[in-house]
PDB file of C-alpha atoms in Angstrom:
ATOM      1  CA  MET A   1      15.363 -62.743 -31.648  1.00 60.00           C
ATOM      2  CA  LYS A   2      12.682 -61.199 -29.453  1.00 64.00           C
ATOM      3  CA  PRO A   3      13.989 -59.307 -26.961  1.00 67.00           C
ATOM      4  CA  LYS A   4      13.365 -60.429 -23.214  1.00 70.00           C
ATOM      5  CA  LYS A   5      11.673 -58.405 -20.232  1.00 69.00           C
ATOM      6  CA  ASN A   6      15.587 -57.611 -18.693  1.00 73.00           C
ATOM      7  CA  SER A   7      16.961 -57.290 -21.990  1.00 78.00           C
ATOM      8  CA  PRO A   8      19.807 -53.639 -22.343  1.00 79.00           C
ATOM      9  CA  ILE A   9      17.504 -52.185 -25.113  1.00 83.00           C
ATOM     10  CA  VAL A  10      14.628 -52.405 -22.550  1.00 86.00           C
ATOM     11  CA  GLN A  11      16.098 -51.685 -19.514  1.00 86.00           C
ATOM     12  CA  ASN A  12      18.395 -48.481 -21.322  1.00 87.00           C
ATOM     13  CA  TYR A  13      15.131 -47.242 -22.878  1.00 90.00           C
ATOM     14  CA  ARG A  14      13.235 -47.040 -19.518  1.00 91.00           C
ATOM     15  CA  ILE A  15      15.794 -45.404 -17.930  1.00 92.00           C
ATOM     16  CA  ILE A  16      16.570 -42.329 -20.500  1.00 92.00           C
ATOM     17  CA  ASN A  17      12.954 -42.073 -20.177  1.00 93.00           C
ATOM     18  CA  LEU A  18      12.323 -42.347 -17.349  1.00 94.00           C
ATOM     19  CA  VAL A  19      15.579 -39.184 -17.059  1.00 94.00           C
ATOM     20  CA  PHE A  20      13.947 -37.111 -19.518  1.00 93.00           C
ATOM     21  CA  GLY A  21      10.691 -37.580 -17.544  1.00 94.00           C
ATOM     22  CA  LEU A  22      12.451 -35.669 -14.837  1.00 95.00           C
ATOM     23  CA  ILE A  23      13.893 -33.147 -17.178  1.00 94.00           C
ATOM     24  CA  PHE A  24      10.616 -32.472 -18.047  1.00 94.00           C
ATOM     25  CA  ALA A  25       9.036 -32.023 -15.184  1.00 95.00           C
ATOM     26  CA  SER A  26      11.641 -30.357 -13.371  1.00 94.00           C
ATOM     27  CA  ILE A  27      11.220 -27.157 -16.466  1.00 92.00           C
ATOM     28  CA  PHE A  28       7.561 -27.250 -15.271  1.00 93.00           C
ATOM     29  CA  LEU A  29       8.101 -26.974 -11.443  1.00 94.00           C
ATOM     30  CA  TYR A  30      11.037 -23.670 -13.210  1.00 91.00           C
ATOM     31  CA  SER A  31       8.267 -22.009 -14.336  1.00 90.00           C
ATOM     32  CA  LEU A  32       5.926 -22.824 -12.087  1.00 90.00           C
ATOM     33  CA  VAL A  33       8.223 -21.159  -9.295  1.00 89.00           C
ATOM     34  CA  TYR A  34       9.141 -17.773 -10.670  1.00 86.00           C
ATOM     35  CA  SER A  35       6.226 -16.199 -12.016  1.00 83.00           C
ATOM     36  CA  HIS A  36       5.675 -13.892 -14.871  1.00 80.00           C
ATOM     37  CA  THR A  37       4.805 -11.017 -13.453  1.00 80.00           C
ATOM     38  CA  GLU A  38       8.481 -10.351 -11.797  1.00 77.00           C
ATOM     39  CA  PRO A  39      11.083  -9.906 -13.615  1.00 71.00           C
ATOM     40  CA  ASN A  40      13.336 -12.861 -11.960  1.00 75.00           C
ATOM     41  CA  HIS A  41      14.089 -15.411 -14.566  1.00 77.00           C
ATOM     42  CA  PRO A  42      17.464 -16.972 -13.845  1.00 78.00           C
ATOM     43  CA  ILE A  43      18.244 -17.765 -17.305  1.00 78.00           C
ATOM     44  CA  PRO A  44      18.590 -14.578 -19.055  1.00 76.00           C
ATOM     45  CA  SER A  45      18.647 -14.317 -22.597  1.00 77.00           C
ATOM     46  CA  LEU A  46      21.972 -14.067 -23.981  1.00 76.00           C
ATOM     47  CA  TYR A  47      21.560 -13.547 -27.520  1.00 75.00           C
ATOM     48  CA  GLU A  48      20.026 -10.580 -26.950  1.00 76.00           C
ATOM     49  CA  LYS A  49      22.748  -9.845 -24.030  1.00 75.00           C
ATOM     50  CA  PHE A  50      25.213 -10.051 -26.657  1.00 74.00           C
ATOM     51  CA  THR A  51      23.741  -8.972 -30.224  1.00 71.00           C
ATOM     52  CA  GLY A  52      21.520  -6.175 -27.723  1.00 72.00           C
ATOM     53  CA  GLU A  53      18.877  -7.831 -30.772  1.00 73.00           C
ATOM     54  CA  THR A  54      15.122  -9.646 -29.439  1.00 77.00           C
ATOM     55  CA  SER A  55      15.140 -13.465 -30.578  1.00 80.00           C
ATOM     56  CA  PRO A  56      11.878 -16.018 -31.493  1.00 84.00           C
ATOM     57  CA  SER A  57      12.658 -16.711 -28.264  1.00 85.00           C
ATOM     58  CA  THR A  58      12.554 -14.242 -25.834  1.00 85.00           C
ATOM     59  CA  GLY A  59      10.038 -14.362 -23.547  1.00 87.00           C
ATOM     60  CA  LEU A  60       9.440 -17.983 -23.452  1.00 89.00           C
ATOM     61  CA  SER A  61      10.337 -18.858 -19.741  1.00 89.00           C
ATOM     62  CA  ARG A  62       7.777 -16.247 -19.201  1.00 90.00           C
ATOM     63  CA  SER A  63       5.703 -17.078 -21.746  1.00 92.00           C
ATOM     64  CA  PHE A  64       5.962 -21.008 -19.560  1.00 92.00           C
ATOM     65  CA  SER A  65       5.464 -19.586 -15.882  1.00 92.00           C
ATOM     66  CA  ALA A  66       1.994 -17.828 -17.197  1.00 92.00           C
ATOM     67  CA  LEU A  67       1.039 -20.995 -19.159  1.00 93.00           C
ATOM     68  CA  MET A  68       1.918 -22.681 -15.556  1.00 92.00           C
ATOM     69  CA  ARG A  69      -0.899 -20.385 -14.307  1.00 91.00           C
ATOM     70  CA  GLY A  70      -3.254 -20.352 -16.650  1.00 90.00           C
ATOM     71  CA  ASP A  71      -2.806 -17.633 -18.149  1.00 89.00           C
ATOM     72  CA  VAL A  72      -3.190 -17.855 -21.682  1.00 90.00           C
ATOM     73  CA  LYS A  73      -3.361 -14.381 -23.560  1.00 90.00           C
ATOM     74  CA  SER A  74      -0.245 -13.027 -21.348  1.00 89.00           C
ATOM     75  CA  ALA A  75       1.445 -16.387 -22.717  1.00 90.00           C
ATOM     76  CA  ASN A  76       0.792 -15.552 -26.431  1.00 89.00           C
ATOM     77  CA  SER A  77       1.660 -11.792 -25.682  1.00 89.00           C
ATOM     78  CA  TYR A  78       5.462 -12.997 -23.622  1.00 89.00           C
ATOM     79  CA  ASN A  79       6.200 -14.801 -26.959  1.00 88.00           C
ATOM     80  CA  PRO A  80       4.337 -15.968 -30.087  1.00 89.00           C
ATOM     81  CA  TYR A  81       5.025 -19.988 -29.544  1.00 91.00           C
ATOM     82  CA  GLY A  82       5.756 -20.083 -25.991  1.00 91.00           C
ATOM     83  CA  ILE A  83       2.047 -22.266 -26.393  1.00 93.00           C
ATOM     84  CA  GLN A  84       2.794 -24.962 -28.492  1.00 93.00           C
ATOM     85  CA  ILE A  85       6.473 -25.645 -27.132  1.00 93.00           C
ATOM     86  CA  PHE A  86       4.914 -25.624 -23.899  1.00 94.00           C
ATOM     87  CA  LEU A  87       2.415 -28.258 -25.438  1.00 95.00           C
ATOM     88  CA  PHE A  88       4.903 -30.479 -27.081  1.00 94.00           C
ATOM     89  CA  PHE A  89       7.364 -30.897 -23.629  1.00 94.00           C
ATOM     90  CA  LEU A  90       3.800 -31.259 -22.309  1.00 95.00           C
ATOM     91  CA  PHE A  91       2.928 -34.392 -24.095  1.00 94.00           C
ATOM     92  CA  GLN A  92       7.027 -35.551 -23.793  1.00 94.00           C
ATOM     93  CA  MET A  93       6.327 -35.801 -19.691  1.00 95.00           C
ATOM     94  CA  VAL A  94       2.676 -37.460 -19.912  1.00 95.00           C
ATOM     95  CA  PHE A  95       4.936 -40.187 -22.909  1.00 93.00           C
ATOM     96  CA  ARG A  96       7.775 -40.684 -21.359  1.00 93.00           C
ATOM     97  CA  PHE A  97       6.146 -41.714 -17.685  1.00 94.00           C
ATOM     98  CA  ILE A  98       3.505 -43.473 -19.323  1.00 93.00           C
ATOM     99  CA  SER A  99       6.843 -44.969 -21.358  1.00 91.00           C
ATOM    100  CA  PHE A 100       8.405 -45.734 -18.019  1.00 91.00           C
ATOM    101  CA  SER A 101       5.428 -47.759 -17.157  1.00 90.00           C
ATOM    102  CA  LEU A 102       4.526 -48.957 -19.710  1.00 87.00           C
ATOM    103  CA  THR A 103       7.699 -50.951 -21.134  1.00 85.00           C
ATOM    104  CA  LYS A 104       8.292 -53.768 -18.824  1.00 81.00           C
ATOM    105  CA  ARG A 105       4.812 -55.172 -20.012  1.00 82.00           C
ATOM    106  CA  TYR A 106       5.166 -54.605 -23.289  1.00 78.00           C
ATOM    107  CA  PHE A 107       8.462 -55.934 -23.759  1.00 76.00           C
ATOM    108  CA  SER A 108       7.957 -57.889 -26.849  1.00 81.00           C
ATOM    109  CA  LEU A 109       7.221 -55.203 -28.962  1.00 83.00           C
ATOM    110  CA  ILE A 110      10.290 -52.416 -27.596  1.00 84.00           C
ATOM    111  CA  LYS A 111      11.445 -51.821 -31.238  1.00 87.00           C
ATOM    112  CA  GLY A 112       8.363 -51.035 -32.664  1.00 88.00           C
ATOM    113  CA  ILE A 113       7.834 -48.906 -30.158  1.00 89.00           C
ATOM    114  CA  ILE A 114      11.367 -46.786 -30.081  1.00 90.00           C
ATOM    115  CA  LEU A 115      11.286 -46.765 -34.178  1.00 91.00           C
ATOM    116  CA  SER A 116       6.772 -44.796 -33.243  1.00 91.00           C
ATOM    117  CA  ASP A 117       8.629 -42.677 -30.506  1.00 91.00           C
ATOM    118  CA  LEU A 118      11.850 -41.570 -32.327  1.00 90.00           C
ATOM    119  CA  THR A 119       8.817 -40.745 -35.387  1.00 93.00           C
ATOM    120  CA  LEU A 120       6.212 -38.890 -33.306  1.00 93.00           C
ATOM    121  CA  THR A 121       9.283 -36.583 -31.119  1.00 93.00           C
ATOM    122  CA  ILE A 122      10.790 -36.128 -34.468  1.00 92.00           C
ATOM    123  CA  ILE A 123       7.596 -34.957 -36.082  1.00 94.00           C
ATOM    124  CA  ALA A 124       6.610 -33.370 -32.900  1.00 94.00           C
ATOM    125  CA  PHE A 125      10.269 -31.551 -32.450  1.00 93.00           C
ATOM    126  CA  LEU A 126       9.707 -29.675 -36.117  1.00 93.00           C
ATOM    127  CA  LEU A 127       6.809 -28.648 -35.692  1.00 93.00           C
ATOM    128  CA  ALA A 128       6.839 -27.158 -32.332  1.00 92.00           C
ATOM    129  CA  PHE A 129      10.049 -25.415 -33.313  1.00 91.00           C
ATOM    130  CA  LYS A 130       9.585 -24.430 -36.718  1.00 90.00           C
ATOM    131  CA  PRO A 131       9.749 -21.467 -35.970  1.00 88.00           C
ATOM    132  CA  LEU A 132      12.858 -21.436 -34.313  1.00 88.00           C
ATOM    133  CA  ILE A 133      14.853 -23.827 -36.395  1.00 88.00           C
ATOM    134  CA  PHE A 134      14.095 -21.773 -39.336  1.00 87.00           C
ATOM    135  CA  PHE A 135      15.315 -18.295 -37.609  1.00 86.00           C
ATOM    136  CA  THR A 136      18.447 -20.479 -36.905  1.00 83.00           C
ATOM    137  CA  PHE A 137      19.057 -21.450 -40.892  1.00 83.00           C
ATOM    138  CA  LYS A 138      18.090 -18.054 -41.554  1.00 82.00           C
ATOM    139  CA  LEU A 139      20.199 -16.041 -39.632  1.00 79.00           C
ATOM    140  CA  PHE A 140      22.580 -17.528 -40.301  1.00 78.00           C
ATOM    141  CA  LYS A 141      22.050 -17.619 -43.736  1.00 78.00           C
ATOM    142  CA  ASN A 142      21.872 -14.141 -43.642  1.00 75.00           C
ATOM    143  CA  TYR A 143      25.215 -13.784 -41.907  1.00 71.00           C
ATOM    144  CA  ILE A 144      26.976 -15.503 -44.030  1.00 64.00           C
ATOM    145  CA  VAL A 145      25.970 -13.745 -47.014  1.00 64.00           C
ATOM    146  CA  ASN A 146      26.196 -10.681 -44.902  1.00 61.00           C
TER     147      ASN A 146
ATOM    148  CA  MET B   1      27.429 -70.510 -31.144  1.00 49.00           C
ATOM    149  CA  GLU B   2      25.391 -67.051 -30.464  1.00 52.00           C
ATOM    150  CA  GLN B   3      27.479 -64.946 -27.837  1.00 63.00           C
ATOM    151  CA  THR B   4      25.752 -63.242 -25.485  1.00 70.00           C
ATOM    152  CA  ARG B   5      25.800 -59.216 -25.396  1.00 72.00           C
ATOM    153  CA  THR B   6      27.176 -57.639 -21.649  1.00 77.00           C
ATOM    154  CA  ASN B   7      26.505 -53.643 -20.637  1.00 78.00           C
ATOM    155  CA  ALA B   8      29.875 -52.702 -21.215  1.00 79.00           C
ATOM    156  CA  GLY B   9      29.572 -49.284 -22.195  1.00 82.00           C
ATOM    157  CA  GLN B  10      25.901 -48.685 -22.109  1.00 87.00           C
ATOM    158  CA  THR B  11      26.002 -46.241 -19.100  1.00 89.00           C
ATOM    159  CA  LEU B  12      28.169 -43.320 -21.238  1.00 91.00           C
ATOM    160  CA  GLY B  13      26.061 -44.574 -23.931  1.00 91.00           C
ATOM    161  CA  ILE B  14      23.553 -43.824 -21.683  1.00 91.00           C
ATOM    162  CA  ILE B  15      24.142 -40.235 -20.328  1.00 93.00           C
ATOM    163  CA  GLY B  16      25.784 -39.271 -23.980  1.00 93.00           C
ATOM    164  CA  LEU B  17      22.512 -39.772 -25.252  1.00 92.00           C
ATOM    165  CA  ILE B  18      20.755 -37.790 -22.154  1.00 93.00           C
ATOM    166  CA  LEU B  19      23.373 -34.657 -23.225  1.00 93.00           C
ATOM    167  CA  ALA B  20      23.046 -35.245 -26.832  1.00 93.00           C
ATOM    168  CA  ILE B  21      19.259 -35.066 -26.544  1.00 93.00           C
ATOM    169  CA  LEU B  22      19.900 -32.032 -24.268  1.00 92.00           C
ATOM    170  CA  SER B  23      21.985 -29.952 -26.467  1.00 92.00           C
ATOM    171  CA  LEU B  24      20.075 -30.731 -29.702  1.00 91.00           C
ATOM    172  CA  PHE B  25      16.985 -29.234 -27.665  1.00 89.00           C
ATOM    173  CA  LEU B  26      19.125 -25.863 -26.657  1.00 89.00           C
ATOM    174  CA  ALA B  27      20.771 -26.227 -29.921  1.00 88.00           C
ATOM    175  CA  PHE B  28      17.718 -24.978 -31.398  1.00 87.00           C
ATOM    176  CA  ILE B  29      17.015 -21.624 -28.609  1.00 86.00           C
ATOM    177  CA  PRO B  30      18.320 -19.058 -30.336  1.00 82.00           C
ATOM    178  CA  CYS B  31      18.392 -17.254 -26.509  1.00 77.00           C
ATOM    179  CA  VAL B  32      20.781 -20.015 -24.985  1.00 80.00           C
ATOM    180  CA  GLY B  33      22.095 -22.193 -28.547  1.00 81.00           C
ATOM    181  CA  PHE B  34      25.264 -20.991 -28.124  1.00 82.00           C
ATOM    182  CA  ILE B  35      25.438 -23.170 -24.640  1.00 86.00           C
ATOM    183  CA  ALA B  36      24.771 -26.257 -26.558  1.00 89.00           C
ATOM    184  CA  ILE B  37      28.472 -26.828 -27.174  1.00 90.00           C
ATOM    185  CA  ALA B  38      29.397 -28.100 -23.869  1.00 91.00           C
ATOM    186  CA  PRO B  39      27.179 -31.211 -23.024  1.00 92.00           C
ATOM    187  CA  ALA B  40      27.643 -31.372 -26.833  1.00 93.00           C
ATOM    188  CA  ILE B  41      31.237 -32.002 -26.604  1.00 93.00           C
ATOM    189  CA  ILE B  42      30.968 -34.262 -23.502  1.00 94.00           C
ATOM    190  CA  ALA B  43      28.811 -36.188 -25.229  1.00 93.00           C
ATOM    191  CA  ILE B  44      30.890 -36.753 -28.042  1.00 94.00           C
ATOM    192  CA  VAL B  45      33.459 -37.318 -25.401  1.00 94.00           C
ATOM    193  CA  LEU B  46      31.331 -40.105 -23.328  1.00 93.00           C
ATOM    194  CA  SER B  47      29.742 -41.708 -26.633  1.00 92.00           C
ATOM    195  CA  ALA B  48      33.742 -42.488 -27.907  1.00 93.00           C
ATOM    196  CA  VAL B  49      34.485 -44.461 -24.784  1.00 93.00           C
ATOM    197  CA  GLY B  50      31.451 -46.742 -24.237  1.00 91.00           C
ATOM    198  CA  LEU B  51      31.722 -47.055 -27.651  1.00 91.00           C
ATOM    199  CA  SER B  52      35.145 -48.247 -27.718  1.00 91.00           C
ATOM    200  CA  GLN B  53      34.180 -50.003 -24.261  1.00 90.00           C
ATOM    201  CA  ALA B  54      31.201 -52.267 -25.993  1.00 89.00           C
ATOM    202  CA  SER B  55      33.796 -53.036 -28.774  1.00 89.00           C
ATOM    203  CA  LYS B  56      36.079 -54.441 -26.376  1.00 89.00           C
ATOM    204  CA  ASN B  57      33.524 -56.225 -25.003  1.00 85.00           C
ATOM    205  CA  ASN B  58      31.122 -57.360 -27.436  1.00 84.00           C
ATOM    206  CA  GLY B  59      28.548 -54.679 -26.010  1.00 82.00           C
ATOM    207  CA  ALA B  60      25.906 -53.422 -27.326  1.00 82.00           C
ATOM    208  CA  LYS B  61      27.552 -50.527 -30.246  1.00 85.00           C
ATOM    209  CA  GLY B  62      23.679 -49.275 -31.419  1.00 87.00           C
ATOM    210  CA  LEU B  63      23.067 -46.824 -28.056  1.00 88.00           C
ATOM    211  CA  ASN B  64      26.365 -45.187 -28.361  1.00 90.00           C
ATOM    212  CA  ILE B  65      26.868 -44.535 -32.246  1.00 92.00           C
ATOM    213  CA  GLY B  66      23.207 -43.108 -31.480  1.00 91.00           C
ATOM    214  CA  ALA B  67      24.612 -40.819 -29.168  1.00 91.00           C
ATOM    215  CA  LEU B  68      27.769 -40.368 -31.134  1.00 93.00           C
ATOM    216  CA  ILE B  69      25.769 -39.236 -34.084  1.00 94.00           C
ATOM    217  CA  VAL B  70      23.055 -36.836 -32.679  1.00 93.00           C
ATOM    218  CA  SER B  71      25.989 -35.086 -30.387  1.00 93.00           C
ATOM    219  CA  VAL B  72      27.803 -34.427 -33.416  1.00 94.00           C
ATOM    220  CA  VAL B  73      24.517 -33.348 -35.125  1.00 92.00           C
ATOM    221  CA  SER B  74      24.228 -31.288 -31.760  1.00 91.00           C
ATOM    222  CA  VAL B  75      27.859 -29.702 -31.779  1.00 91.00           C
ATOM    223  CA  LEU B  76      27.950 -28.214 -35.977  1.00 90.00           C
ATOM    224  CA  PHE B  77      24.401 -26.229 -35.008  1.00 87.00           C
ATOM    225  CA  ALA B  78      26.432 -24.799 -31.144  1.00 88.00           C
ATOM    226  CA  SER B  79      28.475 -24.129 -33.645  1.00 87.00           C
ATOM    227  CA  VAL B  80      26.660 -22.460 -35.788  1.00 83.00           C
ATOM    228  CA  TRP B  81      25.442 -20.278 -32.756  1.00 83.00           C
ATOM    229  CA  LEU B  82      28.406 -19.299 -31.338  1.00 83.00           C
ATOM    230  CA  ILE B  83      30.140 -18.108 -34.424  1.00 82.00           C
ATOM    231  CA  LEU B  84      27.147 -15.498 -34.483  1.00 79.00           C
ATOM    232  CA  VAL B  85      26.820 -15.004 -31.180  1.00 76.00           C
ATOM    233  CA  VAL B  86      30.510 -14.123 -31.464  1.00 77.00           C
ATOM    234  CA  GLY B  87      30.434 -12.304 -34.479  1.00 75.00           C
ATOM    235  CA  LEU B  88      27.507 -10.154 -33.972  1.00 69.00           C
ATOM    236  CA  SER B  89      28.791  -9.215 -30.913  1.00 68.00           C
ATOM    237  CA  THR B  90      31.575  -7.637 -32.920  1.00 71.00           C
ATOM    238  CA  ILE B  91      30.250  -6.042 -35.782  1.00 65.00           C
ATOM    239  CA  GLU B  92      28.730  -2.401 -35.125  1.00 64.00           C
ATOM    240  CA  ASP B  93      24.609  -2.332 -33.694  1.00 63.00           C
ATOM    241  CA  GLU B  94      23.137  -0.681 -37.288  1.00 64.00           C
ATOM    242  CA  ASP B  95      23.957  -3.807 -38.928  1.00 67.00           C
ATOM    243  CA  ILE B  96      22.891  -6.925 -36.143  1.00 66.00           C
ATOM    244  CA  GLU B  97      19.589  -4.442 -37.144  1.00 68.00           C
ATOM    245  CA  ASP B  98      19.594  -4.732 -40.480  1.00 70.00           C
ATOM    246  CA  ILE B  99      20.482  -8.949 -40.363  1.00 68.00           C
ATOM    247  CA  VAL B 100      17.919  -9.753 -37.662  1.00 69.00           C
ATOM    248  CA  GLU B 101      15.381  -7.264 -38.592  1.00 70.00           C
ATOM    249  CA  GLU B 102      15.868  -9.046 -42.243  1.00 70.00           C
ATOM    250  CA  VAL B 103      15.435 -12.650 -40.137  1.00 69.00           C
ATOM    251  CA  ILE B 104      12.301 -11.388 -37.976  1.00 69.00           C
ATOM    252  CA  GLU B 105      10.075 -10.261 -41.020  1.00 70.00           C
ATOM    253  CA  GLY B 106      10.855 -13.332 -42.991  1.00 69.00           C
ATOM    254  CA  VAL B 107       9.793 -15.755 -39.280  1.00 66.00           C
ATOM    255  CA  ILE B 108       6.555 -13.540 -39.825  1.00 67.00           C
ATOM    256  CA  GLU B 109       6.147 -13.698 -42.844  1.00 68.00           C
ATOM    257  CA  SER B 110       6.122 -17.529 -42.375  1.00 66.00           C
ATOM    258  CA  HIS B 111       3.706 -17.688 -40.264  1.00 65.00           C
ATOM    259  CA  PRO B 112       0.321 -18.945 -40.684  1.00 64.00           C
ATOM    260  CA  ALA B 113      -1.792 -16.120 -39.185  1.00 65.00           C
ATOM    261  CA  ASN B 114       0.236 -13.743 -41.382  1.00 68.00           C
ATOM    262  CA  GLN B 115      -2.431 -14.593 -44.355  1.00 71.00           C
ATOM    263  CA  ASP B 116      -5.109 -13.296 -41.516  1.00 74.00           C
ATOM    264  CA  LEU B 117      -3.800 -10.341 -41.286  1.00 72.00           C
ATOM    265  CA  GLN B 118      -2.347  -9.414 -45.673  1.00 73.00           C
ATOM    266  CA  ASP B 119      -6.408 -10.047 -45.711  1.00 79.00           C
ATOM    267  CA  ALA B 120      -7.575  -7.740 -43.057  1.00 77.00           C
ATOM    268  CA  LEU B 121      -5.234  -5.207 -44.813  1.00 77.00           C
ATOM    269  CA  GLU B 122      -6.114  -5.428 -47.889  1.00 80.00           C
ATOM    270  CA  GLU B 123     -10.079  -5.535 -46.565  1.00 82.00           C
ATOM    271  CA  LEU B 124      -9.227  -2.213 -45.089  1.00 80.00           C
ATOM    272  CA  GLU B 125      -7.714  -1.258 -47.572  1.00 77.00           C
ATOM    273  CA  ASP B 126     -10.607  -1.753 -49.501  1.00 80.00           C
ATOM    274  CA  GLN B 127     -12.673  -0.331 -46.569  1.00 77.00           C
ATOM    275  CA  LEU B 128     -10.922   2.793 -47.001  1.00 73.00           C
ATOM    276  CA  ASP B 129     -10.724   3.265 -51.208  1.00 72.00           C
ATOM    277  CA  LYS B 130     -14.809   3.978 -51.063  1.00 69.00           C
ATOM    278  CA  ILE B 131     -14.576   6.753 -48.482  1.00 66.00           C
ATOM    279  CA  LYS B 132     -14.534  10.048 -49.364  1.00 60.00           C
ATOM    280  CA  ILE B 133     -13.911  12.694 -47.006  1.00 59.00           C
ATOM    281  CA  ASP B 134     -15.600  16.281 -48.238  1.00 57.00           C
ATOM    282  CA  SER B 135     -14.674  18.744 -45.592  1.00 56.00           C
ATOM    283  CA  ILE B 136     -13.679  18.505 -42.186  1.00 54.00           C
ATOM    284  CA  GLU B 137     -15.117  21.839 -40.238  1.00 57.00           C
ATOM    285  CA  ILE B 138     -14.053  22.700 -36.434  1.00 53.00           C
ATOM    286  CA  LYS B 139     -15.049  25.529 -35.197  1.00 55.00           C
ATOM    287  CA  GLY B 140     -14.010  26.082 -31.466  1.00 53.00           C
ATOM    288  CA  ASP B 141     -14.672  29.127 -29.208  1.00 54.00           C
ATOM    289  CA  SER B 142     -12.515  29.010 -25.484  1.00 55.00           C
ATOM    290  CA  ILE B 143     -15.044  26.753 -24.048  1.00 54.00           C
ATOM    291  CA  ASP B 144     -16.647  24.337 -26.862  1.00 56.00           C
ATOM    292  CA  VAL B 145     -14.896  22.780 -29.899  1.00 53.00           C
ATOM    293  CA  LYS B 146     -17.238  20.840 -32.742  1.00 54.00           C
ATOM    294  CA  VAL B 147     -16.103  19.201 -35.283  1.00 52.00           C
ATOM    295  CA  LYS B 148     -17.956  18.775 -38.079  1.00 55.00           C
ATOM    296  CA  ILE B 149     -16.286  15.811 -40.825  1.00 54.00           C
ATOM    297  CA  GLU B 150     -18.613  15.075 -43.354  1.00 56.00           C
ATOM    298  CA  VAL B 151     -18.699  11.710 -45.202  1.00 58.00           C
ATOM    299  CA  GLU B 152     -18.788  10.536 -48.395  1.00 56.00           C
ATOM    300  CA  THR B 153     -18.767   7.306 -50.422  1.00 56.00           C
ATOM    301  CA  LYS B 154     -17.843   6.575 -53.966  1.00 53.00           C
ATOM    302  CA  GLU B 155     -20.574   4.325 -54.477  1.00 52.00           C
ATOM    303  CA  LYS B 156     -23.411   7.173 -54.145  1.00 46.00           C
TER     304      LYS B 156
END
């Protein structure tokens, strides 16, 4: 059965795209409001607070703030994985807004679009977050072993 | 006759899926990983209620099932962080350093730039092997310091 223009699957996909587009946009807005040169980011590294150690995500907010101002060199020094995660979020934001606006036009292809979206997003997520995922698994493994 | 699907449970499913995906993102960021447990639990509750509503009123269940699966995975990873953070905050600082240092070394080793650094280090070591410092003579008085270094390579 072919999906209709106003079928729940089309409507739900559009809403989810819009919400995620806005969430990603708010991340960029947050990075733009807070400067990387002043340590005033309201979200602290809770991991560092509890354990006293740094993690691969330490400096990610400052890295994003630096990238929003075009300072790639500083961004890389704050967090070496900041650029790849920033690019993932940027791609996601653009893709969400494009999907939101085009889904109504190509509603007949909705199942294929959702399947491709899921596959591409999962691959991009694994590539961008690879060091953080690796750290999570390794830390847990070492903690259990020790 | 084909039964038409209703919108029952769809709103809860959408909210549940959004919260579940957000918690999955958070669960892989070490700095805030354990916070993900709160939205993930809310997502489980919402998608379970949504699924129940969809079952009763012939609504589409796919969205709620998807939200439920993603939120359960998020809860698992967030729990890992919670256990780790609570556990690490109770053990000695030196033990934490050992555990974290070992993990960070592993992460650095797996970094794509690591091979370039290793190659550069080997090249530097080769160059150092070829150089032999024969003598270092330092002459000094109260005003001037003269440094004389004679370098002889092994290739001569």
